[in-house]
Amino acid sequence: MSRNTAAVLSLSLVLVLAAGLWIPRVEGFLRHNGARPISSSIGMTQLYPPRPLTAFALRDTHKKAFNLSRLRGHWNFLFFGYSHCANACPDTLDTFKKLHKLAGGLSQDVQYVFVSVDPQRDSADQLTKYLEHFDPDIIGATGTNDELAALTGQLGVYYKRQAPLPDGPYGVDHTSTIFLIDPKARLRALFTDTTNAHDIAKGFGTLRRKN
């Protein structure tokens, strides 16, 4: 194994482990801000009361505004990551692809959103090419760090750019959780197992029937 390969594998392992550490932080953040997480047996943590989101302003891959109004009127699965991510992001995007078949798409008022926390590298063109490998209906969005903070700060999402490796690449630690936003732009549930599309679809179906 080459030194560069070993370094990349080490970085990937660090990022996977780090991503898992932020799950308790999300729920703790939400409790601190008045929401009461209710765990369920199908891997879904519901929020009671639902947490309304406030204004934010990002841009999608078509360079159009992606803001609060884009969430209203739809159920939204949100995930925060970046296109150079080694494991968690491609695994979750593969889950989104499966969910699109299991839970429906825009014709069923469901949309899937990938928010990049690496705006330095994830231009609109880069995100478009990346997401096309999974499902072209996935919405890609990003913004400056200040613009991202207006949304990540409401959800307790953590991200931090790491120091680059000797040959230049760098990783980004980030929360690895799927956030479910309801048609009133309120956070309704969290899914911490981002790879089990069938359980996520089942949990979503249960919650949607109660809505």
PDB file of C-alpha atoms in Angstrom, residues 1 37 67 72 79 93 95 116 123 137 146 150 173 190 202 210:
ATOM      1  CA  MET A   1       0.000   0.000   0.000  1.00  0.00           C
ATOM      2  CA  PRO A  37     -36.889  14.240  20.618  1.00  0.00           C
ATOM      3  CA  ASN A  67     -34.449  29.377   0.678  1.00  0.00           C
ATOM      4  CA  ARG A  72     -42.660  24.846   1.928  1.00  0.00           C
ATOM      5  CA  PHE A  79     -28.378  15.969   4.242  1.00  0.00           C
ATOM      6  CA  LEU A  93     -27.060   9.825  -1.682  1.00  0.00           C
ATOM      7  CA  THR A  95     -30.167   6.057   0.074  1.00  0.00           C
ATOM      8  CA  SER A 116     -22.615  21.151   0.524  1.00  0.00           C
ATOM      9  CA  SER A 123     -19.381  24.998  -7.324  1.00  0.00           C
ATOM     10  CA  ASP A 137     -33.644  14.924  -9.151  1.00  0.00           C
ATOM     11  CA  ASP A 146     -21.994  32.692   6.732  1.00  0.00           C
ATOM     12  CA  ALA A 150     -28.038  30.535   8.855  1.00  0.00           C
ATOM     13  CA  ASP A 173     -15.860  16.748   9.397  1.00  0.00           C
ATOM     14  CA  LEU A 190     -34.071  12.810  12.305  1.00  0.00           C
ATOM     15  CA  LYS A 202     -41.329   3.130   6.701  1.00  0.00           C
ATOM     16  CA  LYS A 210     -50.238  11.218  11.150  1.00  0.00           C
TER      17      LYS A 210
END
